[in-house]
mmCIF file of C-alpha atoms in Angstrom:
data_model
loop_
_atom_site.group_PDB
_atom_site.id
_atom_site.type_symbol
_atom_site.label_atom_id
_atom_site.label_comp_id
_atom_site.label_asym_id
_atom_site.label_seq_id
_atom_site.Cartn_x
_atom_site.Cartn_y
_atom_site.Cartn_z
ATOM 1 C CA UNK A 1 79.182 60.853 100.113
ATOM 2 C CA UNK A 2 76.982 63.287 101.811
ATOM 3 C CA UNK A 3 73.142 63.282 101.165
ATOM 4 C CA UNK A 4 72.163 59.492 99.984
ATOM 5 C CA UNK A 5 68.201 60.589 100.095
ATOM 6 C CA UNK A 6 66.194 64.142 100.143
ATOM 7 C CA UNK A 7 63.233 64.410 100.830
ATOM 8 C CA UNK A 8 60.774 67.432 100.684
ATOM 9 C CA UNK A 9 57.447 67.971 101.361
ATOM 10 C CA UNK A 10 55.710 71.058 100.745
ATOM 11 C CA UNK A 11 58.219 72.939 100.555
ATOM 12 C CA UNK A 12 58.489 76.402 98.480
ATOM 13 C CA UNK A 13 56.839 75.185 94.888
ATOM 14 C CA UNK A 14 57.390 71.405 95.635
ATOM 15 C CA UNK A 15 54.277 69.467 97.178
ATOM 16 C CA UNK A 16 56.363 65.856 97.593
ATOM 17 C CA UNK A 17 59.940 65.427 95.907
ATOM 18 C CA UNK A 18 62.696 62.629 96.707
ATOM 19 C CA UNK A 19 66.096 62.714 95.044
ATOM 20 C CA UNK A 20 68.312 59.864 95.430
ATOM 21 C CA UNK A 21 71.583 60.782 93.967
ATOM 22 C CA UNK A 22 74.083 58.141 93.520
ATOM 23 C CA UNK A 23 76.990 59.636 92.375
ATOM 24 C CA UNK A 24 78.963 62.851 93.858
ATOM 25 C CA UNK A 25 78.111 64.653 90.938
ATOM 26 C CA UNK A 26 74.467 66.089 91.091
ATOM 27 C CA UNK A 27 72.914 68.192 88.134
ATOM 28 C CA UNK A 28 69.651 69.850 88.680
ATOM 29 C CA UNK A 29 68.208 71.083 85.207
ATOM 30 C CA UNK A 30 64.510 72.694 84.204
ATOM 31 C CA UNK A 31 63.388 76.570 83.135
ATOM 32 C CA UNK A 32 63.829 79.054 85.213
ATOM 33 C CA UNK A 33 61.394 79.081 88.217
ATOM 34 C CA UNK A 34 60.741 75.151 87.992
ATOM 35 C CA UNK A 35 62.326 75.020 91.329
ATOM 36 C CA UNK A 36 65.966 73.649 90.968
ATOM 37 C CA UNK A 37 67.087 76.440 93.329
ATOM 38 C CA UNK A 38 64.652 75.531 96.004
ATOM 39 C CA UNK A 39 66.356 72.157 95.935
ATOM 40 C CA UNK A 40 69.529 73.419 96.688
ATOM 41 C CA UNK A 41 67.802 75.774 99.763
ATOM 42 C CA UNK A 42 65.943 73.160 101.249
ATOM 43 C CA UNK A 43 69.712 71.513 101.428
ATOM 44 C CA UNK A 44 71.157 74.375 102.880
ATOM 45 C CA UNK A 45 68.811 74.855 105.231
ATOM 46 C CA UNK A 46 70.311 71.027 106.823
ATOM 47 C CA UNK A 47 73.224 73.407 108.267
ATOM 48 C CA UNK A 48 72.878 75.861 110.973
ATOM 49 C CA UNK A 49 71.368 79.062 109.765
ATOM 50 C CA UNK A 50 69.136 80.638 107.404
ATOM 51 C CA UNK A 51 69.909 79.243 104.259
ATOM 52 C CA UNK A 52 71.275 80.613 101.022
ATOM 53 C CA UNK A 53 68.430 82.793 100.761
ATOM 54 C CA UNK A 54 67.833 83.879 104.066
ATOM 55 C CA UNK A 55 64.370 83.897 103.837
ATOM 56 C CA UNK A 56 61.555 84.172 106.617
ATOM 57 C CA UNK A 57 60.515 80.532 107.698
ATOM 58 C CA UNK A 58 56.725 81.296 106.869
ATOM 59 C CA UNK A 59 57.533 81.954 103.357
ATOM 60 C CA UNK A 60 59.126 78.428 102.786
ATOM 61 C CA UNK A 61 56.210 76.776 102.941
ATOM 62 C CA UNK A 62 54.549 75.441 99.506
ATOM 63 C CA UNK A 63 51.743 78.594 98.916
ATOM 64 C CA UNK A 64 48.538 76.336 98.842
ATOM 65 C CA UNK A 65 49.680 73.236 101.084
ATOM 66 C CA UNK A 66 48.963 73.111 104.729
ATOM 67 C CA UNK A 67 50.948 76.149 106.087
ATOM 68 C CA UNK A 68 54.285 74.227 107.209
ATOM 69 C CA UNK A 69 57.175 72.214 105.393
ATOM 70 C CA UNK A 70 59.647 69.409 105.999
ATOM 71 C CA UNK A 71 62.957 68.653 104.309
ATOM 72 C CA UNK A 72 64.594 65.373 105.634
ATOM 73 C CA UNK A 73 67.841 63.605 104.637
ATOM 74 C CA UNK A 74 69.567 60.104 104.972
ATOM 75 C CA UNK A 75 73.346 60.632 105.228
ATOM 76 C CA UNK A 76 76.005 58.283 107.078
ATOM 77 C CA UNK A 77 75.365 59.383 110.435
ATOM 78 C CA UNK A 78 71.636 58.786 110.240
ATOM 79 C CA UNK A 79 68.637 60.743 109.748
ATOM 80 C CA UNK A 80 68.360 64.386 109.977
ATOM 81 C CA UNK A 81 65.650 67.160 109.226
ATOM 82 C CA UNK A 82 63.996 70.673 109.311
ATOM 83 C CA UNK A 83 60.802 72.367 108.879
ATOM 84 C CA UNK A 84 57.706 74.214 110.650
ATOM 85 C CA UNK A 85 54.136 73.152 112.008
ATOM 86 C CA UNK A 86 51.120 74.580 110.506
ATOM 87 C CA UNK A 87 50.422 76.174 113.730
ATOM 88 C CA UNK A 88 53.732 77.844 114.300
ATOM 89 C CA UNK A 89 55.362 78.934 110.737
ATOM 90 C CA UNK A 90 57.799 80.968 112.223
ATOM 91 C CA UNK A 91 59.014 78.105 114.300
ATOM 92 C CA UNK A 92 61.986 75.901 113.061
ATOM 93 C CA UNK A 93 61.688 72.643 114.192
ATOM 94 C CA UNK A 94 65.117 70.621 114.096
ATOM 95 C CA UNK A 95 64.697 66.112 114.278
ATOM 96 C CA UNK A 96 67.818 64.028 114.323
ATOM 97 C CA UNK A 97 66.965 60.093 114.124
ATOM 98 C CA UNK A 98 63.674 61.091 115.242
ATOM 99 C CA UNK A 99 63.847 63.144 118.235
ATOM 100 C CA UNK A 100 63.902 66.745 118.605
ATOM 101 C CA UNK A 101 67.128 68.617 118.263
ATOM 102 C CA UNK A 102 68.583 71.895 118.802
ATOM 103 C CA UNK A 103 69.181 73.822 115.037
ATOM 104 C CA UNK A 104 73.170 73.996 115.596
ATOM 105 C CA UNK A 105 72.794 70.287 116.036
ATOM 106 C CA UNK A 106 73.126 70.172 112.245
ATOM 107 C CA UNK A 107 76.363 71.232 112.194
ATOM 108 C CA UNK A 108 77.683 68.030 113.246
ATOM 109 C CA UNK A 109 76.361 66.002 109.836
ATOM 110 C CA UNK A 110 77.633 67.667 107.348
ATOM 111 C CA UNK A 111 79.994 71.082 106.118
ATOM 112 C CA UNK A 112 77.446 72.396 103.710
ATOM 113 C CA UNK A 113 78.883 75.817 101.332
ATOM 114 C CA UNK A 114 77.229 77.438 98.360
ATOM 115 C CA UNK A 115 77.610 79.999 96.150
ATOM 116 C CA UNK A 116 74.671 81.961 94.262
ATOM 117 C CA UNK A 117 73.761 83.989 92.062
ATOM 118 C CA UNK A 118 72.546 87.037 94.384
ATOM 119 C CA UNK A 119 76.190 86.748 95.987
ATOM 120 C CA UNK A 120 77.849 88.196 92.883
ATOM 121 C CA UNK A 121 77.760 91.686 94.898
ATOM 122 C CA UNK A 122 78.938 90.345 97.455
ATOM 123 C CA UNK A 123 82.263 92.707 97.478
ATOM 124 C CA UNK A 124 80.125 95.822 96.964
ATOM 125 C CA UNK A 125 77.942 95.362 99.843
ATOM 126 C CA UNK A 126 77.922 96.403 103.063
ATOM 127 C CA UNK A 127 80.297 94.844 105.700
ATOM 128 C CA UNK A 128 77.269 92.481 107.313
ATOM 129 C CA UNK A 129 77.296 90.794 103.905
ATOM 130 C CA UNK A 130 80.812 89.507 103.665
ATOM 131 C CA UNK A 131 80.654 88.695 107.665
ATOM 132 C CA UNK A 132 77.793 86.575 107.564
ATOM 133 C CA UNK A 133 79.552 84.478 104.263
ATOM 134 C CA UNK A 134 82.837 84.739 106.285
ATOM 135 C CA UNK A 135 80.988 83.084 108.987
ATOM 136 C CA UNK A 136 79.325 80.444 107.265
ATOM 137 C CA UNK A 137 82.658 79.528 106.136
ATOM 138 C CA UNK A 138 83.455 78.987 109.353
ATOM 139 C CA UNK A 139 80.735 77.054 110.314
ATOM 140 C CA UNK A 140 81.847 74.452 107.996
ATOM 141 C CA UNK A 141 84.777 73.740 109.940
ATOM 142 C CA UNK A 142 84.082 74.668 113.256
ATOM 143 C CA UNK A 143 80.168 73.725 114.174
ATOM 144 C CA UNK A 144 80.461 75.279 117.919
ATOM 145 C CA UNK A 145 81.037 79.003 115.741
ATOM 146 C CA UNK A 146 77.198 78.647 115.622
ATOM 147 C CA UNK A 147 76.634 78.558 119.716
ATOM 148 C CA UNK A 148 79.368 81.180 120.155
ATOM 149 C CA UNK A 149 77.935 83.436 117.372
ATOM 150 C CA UNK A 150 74.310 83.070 119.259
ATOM 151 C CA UNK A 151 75.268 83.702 122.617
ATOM 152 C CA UNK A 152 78.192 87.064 121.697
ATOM 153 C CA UNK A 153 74.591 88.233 120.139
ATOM 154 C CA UNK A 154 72.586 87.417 122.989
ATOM 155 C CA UNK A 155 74.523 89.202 125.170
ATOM 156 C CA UNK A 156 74.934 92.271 123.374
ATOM 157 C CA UNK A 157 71.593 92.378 122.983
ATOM 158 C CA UNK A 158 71.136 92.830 126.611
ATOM 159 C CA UNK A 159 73.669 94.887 126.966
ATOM 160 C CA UNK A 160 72.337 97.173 124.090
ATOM 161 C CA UNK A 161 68.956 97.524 126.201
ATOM 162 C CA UNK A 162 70.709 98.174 129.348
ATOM 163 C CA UNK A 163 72.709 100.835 128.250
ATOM 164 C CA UNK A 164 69.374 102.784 126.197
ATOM 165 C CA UNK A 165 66.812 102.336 128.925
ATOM 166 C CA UNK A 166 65.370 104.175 131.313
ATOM 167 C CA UNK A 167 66.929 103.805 134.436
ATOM 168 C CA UNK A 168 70.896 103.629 135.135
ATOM 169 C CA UNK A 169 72.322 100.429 134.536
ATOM 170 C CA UNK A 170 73.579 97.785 136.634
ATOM 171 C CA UNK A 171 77.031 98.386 136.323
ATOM 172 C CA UNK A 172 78.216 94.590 137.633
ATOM 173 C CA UNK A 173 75.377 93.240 135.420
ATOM 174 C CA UNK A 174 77.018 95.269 132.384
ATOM 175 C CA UNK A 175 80.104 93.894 133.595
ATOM 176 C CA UNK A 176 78.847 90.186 133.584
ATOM 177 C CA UNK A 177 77.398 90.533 130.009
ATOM 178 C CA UNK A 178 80.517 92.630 128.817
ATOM 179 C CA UNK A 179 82.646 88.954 130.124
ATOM 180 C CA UNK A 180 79.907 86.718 128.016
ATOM 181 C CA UNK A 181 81.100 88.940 125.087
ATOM 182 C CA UNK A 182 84.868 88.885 125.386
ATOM 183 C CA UNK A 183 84.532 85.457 125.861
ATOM 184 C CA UNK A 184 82.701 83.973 123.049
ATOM 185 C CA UNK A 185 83.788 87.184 121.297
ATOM 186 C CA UNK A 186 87.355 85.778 121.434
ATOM 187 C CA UNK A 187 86.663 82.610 120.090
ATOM 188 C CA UNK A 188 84.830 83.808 117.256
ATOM 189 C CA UNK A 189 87.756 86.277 116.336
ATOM 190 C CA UNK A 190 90.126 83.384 116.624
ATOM 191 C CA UNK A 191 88.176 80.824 114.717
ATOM 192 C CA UNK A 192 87.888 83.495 111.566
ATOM 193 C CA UNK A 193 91.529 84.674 112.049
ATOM 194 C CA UNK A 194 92.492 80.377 111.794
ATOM 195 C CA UNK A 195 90.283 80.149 108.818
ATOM 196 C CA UNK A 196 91.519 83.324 106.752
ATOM 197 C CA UNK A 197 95.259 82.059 107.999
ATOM 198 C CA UNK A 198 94.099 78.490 106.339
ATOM 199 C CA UNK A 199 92.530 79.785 103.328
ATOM 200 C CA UNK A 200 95.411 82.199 102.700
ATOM 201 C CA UNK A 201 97.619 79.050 102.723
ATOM 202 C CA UNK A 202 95.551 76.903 100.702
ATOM 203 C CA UNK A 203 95.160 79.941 97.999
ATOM 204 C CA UNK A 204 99.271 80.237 97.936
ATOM 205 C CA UNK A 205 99.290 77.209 96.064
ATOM 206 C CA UNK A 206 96.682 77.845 93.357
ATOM 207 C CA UNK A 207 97.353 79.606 89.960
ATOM 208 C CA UNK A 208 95.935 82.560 89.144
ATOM 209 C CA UNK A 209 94.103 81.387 85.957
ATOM 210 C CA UNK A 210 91.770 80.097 85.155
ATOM 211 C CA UNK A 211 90.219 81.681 88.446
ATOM 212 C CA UNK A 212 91.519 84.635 89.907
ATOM 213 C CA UNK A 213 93.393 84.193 92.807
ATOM 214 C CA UNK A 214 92.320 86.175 95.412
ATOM 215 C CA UNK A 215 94.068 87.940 98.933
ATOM 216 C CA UNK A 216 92.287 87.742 102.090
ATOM 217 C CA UNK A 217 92.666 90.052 105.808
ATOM 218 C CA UNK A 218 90.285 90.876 108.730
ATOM 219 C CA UNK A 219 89.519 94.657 109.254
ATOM 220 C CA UNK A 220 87.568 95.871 111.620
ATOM 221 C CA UNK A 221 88.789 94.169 115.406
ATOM 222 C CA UNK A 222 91.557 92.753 117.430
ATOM 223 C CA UNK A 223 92.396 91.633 120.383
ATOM 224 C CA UNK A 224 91.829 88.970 123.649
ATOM 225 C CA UNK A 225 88.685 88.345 125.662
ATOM 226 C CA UNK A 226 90.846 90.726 128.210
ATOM 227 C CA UNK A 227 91.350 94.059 125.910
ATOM 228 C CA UNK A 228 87.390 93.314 124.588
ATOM 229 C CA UNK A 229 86.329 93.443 128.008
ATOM 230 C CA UNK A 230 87.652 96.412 128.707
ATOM 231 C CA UNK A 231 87.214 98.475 125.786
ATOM 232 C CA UNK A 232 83.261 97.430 126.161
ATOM 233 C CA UNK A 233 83.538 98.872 129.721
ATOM 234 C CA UNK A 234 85.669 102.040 128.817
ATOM 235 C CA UNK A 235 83.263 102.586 125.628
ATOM 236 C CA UNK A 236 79.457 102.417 127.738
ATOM 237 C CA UNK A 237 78.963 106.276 127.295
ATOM 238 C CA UNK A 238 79.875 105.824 123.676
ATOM 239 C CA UNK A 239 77.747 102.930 123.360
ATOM 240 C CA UNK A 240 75.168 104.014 125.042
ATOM 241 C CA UNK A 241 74.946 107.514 122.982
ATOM 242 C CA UNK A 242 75.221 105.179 119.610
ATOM 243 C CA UNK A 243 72.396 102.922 120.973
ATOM 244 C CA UNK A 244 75.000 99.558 119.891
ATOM 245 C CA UNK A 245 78.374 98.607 120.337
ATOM 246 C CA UNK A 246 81.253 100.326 118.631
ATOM 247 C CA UNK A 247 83.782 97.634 119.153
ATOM 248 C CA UNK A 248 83.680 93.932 118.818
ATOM 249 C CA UNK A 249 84.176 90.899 116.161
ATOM 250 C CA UNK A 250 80.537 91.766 114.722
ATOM 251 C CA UNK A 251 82.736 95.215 113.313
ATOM 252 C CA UNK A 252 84.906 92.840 111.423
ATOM 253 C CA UNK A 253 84.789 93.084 107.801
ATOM 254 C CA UNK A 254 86.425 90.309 105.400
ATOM 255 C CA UNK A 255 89.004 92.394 103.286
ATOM 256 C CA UNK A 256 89.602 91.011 99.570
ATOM 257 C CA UNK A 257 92.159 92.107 96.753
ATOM 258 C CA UNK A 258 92.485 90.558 93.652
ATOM 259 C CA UNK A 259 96.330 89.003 93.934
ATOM 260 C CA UNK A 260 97.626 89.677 90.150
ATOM 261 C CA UNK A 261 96.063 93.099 89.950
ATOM 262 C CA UNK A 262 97.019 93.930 93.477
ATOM 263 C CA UNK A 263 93.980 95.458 93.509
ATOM 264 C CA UNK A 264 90.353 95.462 95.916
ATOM 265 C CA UNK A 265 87.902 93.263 94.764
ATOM 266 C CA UNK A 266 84.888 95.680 94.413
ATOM 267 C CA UNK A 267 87.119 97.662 92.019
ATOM 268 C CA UNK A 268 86.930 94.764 90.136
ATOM 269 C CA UNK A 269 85.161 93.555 87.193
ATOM 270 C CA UNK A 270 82.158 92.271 87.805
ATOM 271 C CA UNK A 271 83.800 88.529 85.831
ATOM 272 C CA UNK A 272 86.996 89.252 88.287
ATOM 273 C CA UNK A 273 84.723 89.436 91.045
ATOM 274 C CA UNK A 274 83.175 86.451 90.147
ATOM 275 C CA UNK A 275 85.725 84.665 89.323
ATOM 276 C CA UNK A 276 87.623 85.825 93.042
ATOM 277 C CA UNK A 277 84.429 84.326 94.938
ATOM 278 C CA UNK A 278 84.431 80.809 93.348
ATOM 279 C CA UNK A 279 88.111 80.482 94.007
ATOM 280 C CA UNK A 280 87.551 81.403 97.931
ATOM 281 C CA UNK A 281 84.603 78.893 97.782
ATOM 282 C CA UNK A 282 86.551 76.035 95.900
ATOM 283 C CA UNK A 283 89.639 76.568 98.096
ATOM 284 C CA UNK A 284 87.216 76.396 101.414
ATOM 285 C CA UNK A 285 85.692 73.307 99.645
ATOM 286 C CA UNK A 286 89.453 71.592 99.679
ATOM 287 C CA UNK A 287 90.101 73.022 103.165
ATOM 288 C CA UNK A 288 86.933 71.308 104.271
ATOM 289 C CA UNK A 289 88.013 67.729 103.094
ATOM 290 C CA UNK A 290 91.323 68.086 104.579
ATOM 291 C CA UNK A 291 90.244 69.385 108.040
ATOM 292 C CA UNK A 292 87.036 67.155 108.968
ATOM 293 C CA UNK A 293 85.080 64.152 108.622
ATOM 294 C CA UNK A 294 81.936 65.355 107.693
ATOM 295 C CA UNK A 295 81.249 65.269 104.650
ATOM 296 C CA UNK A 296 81.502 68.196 102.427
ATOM 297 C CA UNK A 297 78.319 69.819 100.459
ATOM 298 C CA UNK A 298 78.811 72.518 97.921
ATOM 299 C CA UNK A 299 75.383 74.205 96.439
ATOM 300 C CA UNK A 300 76.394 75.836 93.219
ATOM 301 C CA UNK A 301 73.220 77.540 91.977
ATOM 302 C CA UNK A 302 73.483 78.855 88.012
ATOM 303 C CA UNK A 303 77.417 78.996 87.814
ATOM 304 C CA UNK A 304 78.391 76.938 85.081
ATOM 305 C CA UNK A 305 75.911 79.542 82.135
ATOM 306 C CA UNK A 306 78.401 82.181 83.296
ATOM 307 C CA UNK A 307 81.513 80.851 82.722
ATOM 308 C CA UNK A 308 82.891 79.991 79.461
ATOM 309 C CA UNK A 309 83.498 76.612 78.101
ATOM 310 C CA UNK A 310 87.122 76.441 79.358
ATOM 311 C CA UNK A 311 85.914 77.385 82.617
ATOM 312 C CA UNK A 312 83.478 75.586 83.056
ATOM 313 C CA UNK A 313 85.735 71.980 82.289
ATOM 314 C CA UNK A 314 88.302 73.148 84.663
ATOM 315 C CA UNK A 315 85.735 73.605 87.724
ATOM 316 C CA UNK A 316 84.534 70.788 86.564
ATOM 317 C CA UNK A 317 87.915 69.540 87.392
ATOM 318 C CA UNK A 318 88.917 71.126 90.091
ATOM 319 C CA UNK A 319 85.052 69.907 92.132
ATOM 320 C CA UNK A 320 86.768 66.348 91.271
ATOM 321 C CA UNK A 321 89.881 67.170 93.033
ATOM 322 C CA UNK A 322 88.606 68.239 96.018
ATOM 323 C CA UNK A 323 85.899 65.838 96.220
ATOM 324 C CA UNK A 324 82.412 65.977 98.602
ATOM 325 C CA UNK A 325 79.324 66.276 96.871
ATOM 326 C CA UNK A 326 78.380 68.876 94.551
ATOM 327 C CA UNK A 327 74.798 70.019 93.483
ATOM 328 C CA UNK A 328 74.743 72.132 90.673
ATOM 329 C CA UNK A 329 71.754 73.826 88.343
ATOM 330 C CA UNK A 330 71.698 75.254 85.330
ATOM 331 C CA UNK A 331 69.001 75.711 82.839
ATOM 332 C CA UNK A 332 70.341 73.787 79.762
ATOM 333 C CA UNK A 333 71.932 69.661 79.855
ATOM 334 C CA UNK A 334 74.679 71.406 77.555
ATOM 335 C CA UNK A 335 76.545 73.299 80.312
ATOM 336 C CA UNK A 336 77.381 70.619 81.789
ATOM 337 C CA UNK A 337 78.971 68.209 78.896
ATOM 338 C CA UNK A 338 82.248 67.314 80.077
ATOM 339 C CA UNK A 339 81.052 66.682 83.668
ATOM 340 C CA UNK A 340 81.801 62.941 83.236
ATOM 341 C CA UNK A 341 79.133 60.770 86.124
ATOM 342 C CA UNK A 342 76.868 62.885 87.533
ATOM 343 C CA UNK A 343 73.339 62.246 89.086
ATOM 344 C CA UNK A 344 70.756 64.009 86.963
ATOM 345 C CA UNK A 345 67.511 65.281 87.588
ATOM 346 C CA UNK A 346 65.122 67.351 85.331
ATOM 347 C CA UNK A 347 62.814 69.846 87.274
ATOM 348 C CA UNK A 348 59.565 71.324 86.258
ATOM 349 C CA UNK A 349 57.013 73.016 87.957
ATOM 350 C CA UNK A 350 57.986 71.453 91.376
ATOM 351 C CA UNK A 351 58.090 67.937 89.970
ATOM 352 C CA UNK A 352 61.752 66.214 90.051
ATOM 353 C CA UNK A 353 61.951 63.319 87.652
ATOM 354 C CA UNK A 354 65.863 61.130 87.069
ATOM 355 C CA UNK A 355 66.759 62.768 83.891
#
């Protein structure tokens, strides 16, 4: 199903907290700041990455506890978990079935998505925004995107500080890091282009109500490992004047137009915009269950108080369809009548009781 156990301990506002869901369906309910989106972070944070807030480690950890945090979870392939030590807050520390793991490790258990609340600008941002949720879409389907993501960066790094020090630099050393970067460059350019490609299919079939329907295309970069490698060597003085590189799949910027309208998505309405991003995320949900064995997570944090009731009973629908696990929040039972099943939980001031 996904997540059969959570636990957390001091994590954010919550000193100890287990949930046990039992169903797929998983409603979080409480006030606002009783910690029902902390929940959903502390799952998030059992992928590869930052989380859906992408918050500093230090600041995860409960305010007046001990100075680090754990989050652990029972799902089918065992036992897997994340936190920091007291003495090292800054310090992510990764266990699978008890022994120390790398965090892209993770990625292996289970294709966690979400969408928020603070994503809602998402199309009006700048182009790091939409290529870090692009990526994280990814991610779900492809866990080695992580390793190639970490060492493209790696190696640009070097290459940035190469090119801006000093002393002249090495040209066959630029030349060595300018081949890491073509060629996990490459296969991060080719695992986004399959997943747009996917998603553009899996969107073909949907109807534009009750969600808008949206239109998806890379801007930004193209090419092989061979034409990045040699517009990184052609492009040094350039580079080197700009103090980072001008060319490359971390230029790429996820390109959305609202289908029916014909029209970009940040002209949109703010409820077109909206309504654009949860079809991407429900269509990457049913791309997910098609495509891998993991199973699928989606985090939906506050959706269902901004859609209206007929919305709101056809995502309810549609979350059936595809299947996985859901968690959802919301601050009143009421928005979620018509769910059918669901696990329920009622959250106040860090305390999580079975509601």
């Amino acid at each position: 199903m996904g997540i059969d156990r959570l636990d957390l301990s001091d994590f954010r506002n919550h000193g100890t907290a287990r949930l046990s869901p039992e169903r797929p369906m998983i409603v979080l309910t409480g006030d606002n700041g009783a910690g029902k989106t902390n929940i959903l972070e502390a799952v998030s944070l059992l992928a590869p990455g930052r989380g859906l807030r992408g918050a500093p480690l230090r600041d995860m950890a409960r305010q007046d506890g001990p100075g680090g945090f754990a989050i652990a979870a029972e799902v089918a392939g065992g036992t897997i978990g994340t936190g920091t030590a007291p003495d090292a807050p800054d310090r992510r520390l990764v266990r699978i079935d008890g022994r120390q793991s790398a965090a892209n490790s993770l990625g292996e258990y289970l294709a966690i998505s979400w969408l928020t609340p603070a994503m809602d600008r998402l199309f009006l941002e700048s182009p790091g925004g939409r290529r870090r949720f692009l990526d994280r879409l990814v991610l779900a389907l492809a866990p080695s995107h992580a390793a190639h993501s970490a060492r493209y960066e790696a190696a640009m790094r070097a290459r940035n500080t190469l090119l801006t020090g000093e002393r002249p630099a090495d040209p066959d050393w630029l030349t060595a890091l300018e081949a890491q970067m073509a060629e996990h460059g490459d296969a991060i350019h080719s695992a986004r282009t399959d997943l747009v490609t996917a998603l553009t299919q899996t969107l073909a079939g949907e109807d534009d109500e009750p969600f808008a329907r949206p239109l998806l295309a890379l801007e930004g970069f193209s090419g092989s490992s061979d034409d990045l490698a040699d517009a990184l060597r052609l492009g040094r003085g350039r580079d080197a004047a700009a103090g980072r590189a001008l060319t490359g799949p971390h230029r790429v910027d996820l390109v959305v137009t609202h289908a029916a309208k014909g029209q970009p998505a940040g002209l949109c309405s703010t409820g077109e915009q909206k309504a654009l991003l949860l079809s991407l995320v429900l269509a990457h949900g049913a791309l997910v269950r098609n495509r891998t064995r993991r199973p699928l997570v989606l985090l939906l944090d506050e959706l269902a108080a901004h859609l209206d009731a007929r919305r709101r009973l056809a995502l309810f629908e549609r979350l059936r369809a595809i299947g996985g696990q859901v968690w959802m929040t919301g601050t009143e039972p009421a928005l979620f009548e018509g769910l059918g099943d669901a696990s329920r939980f009622s959250v106040a001031d860090g305390q999580v009781e079975p509601a």
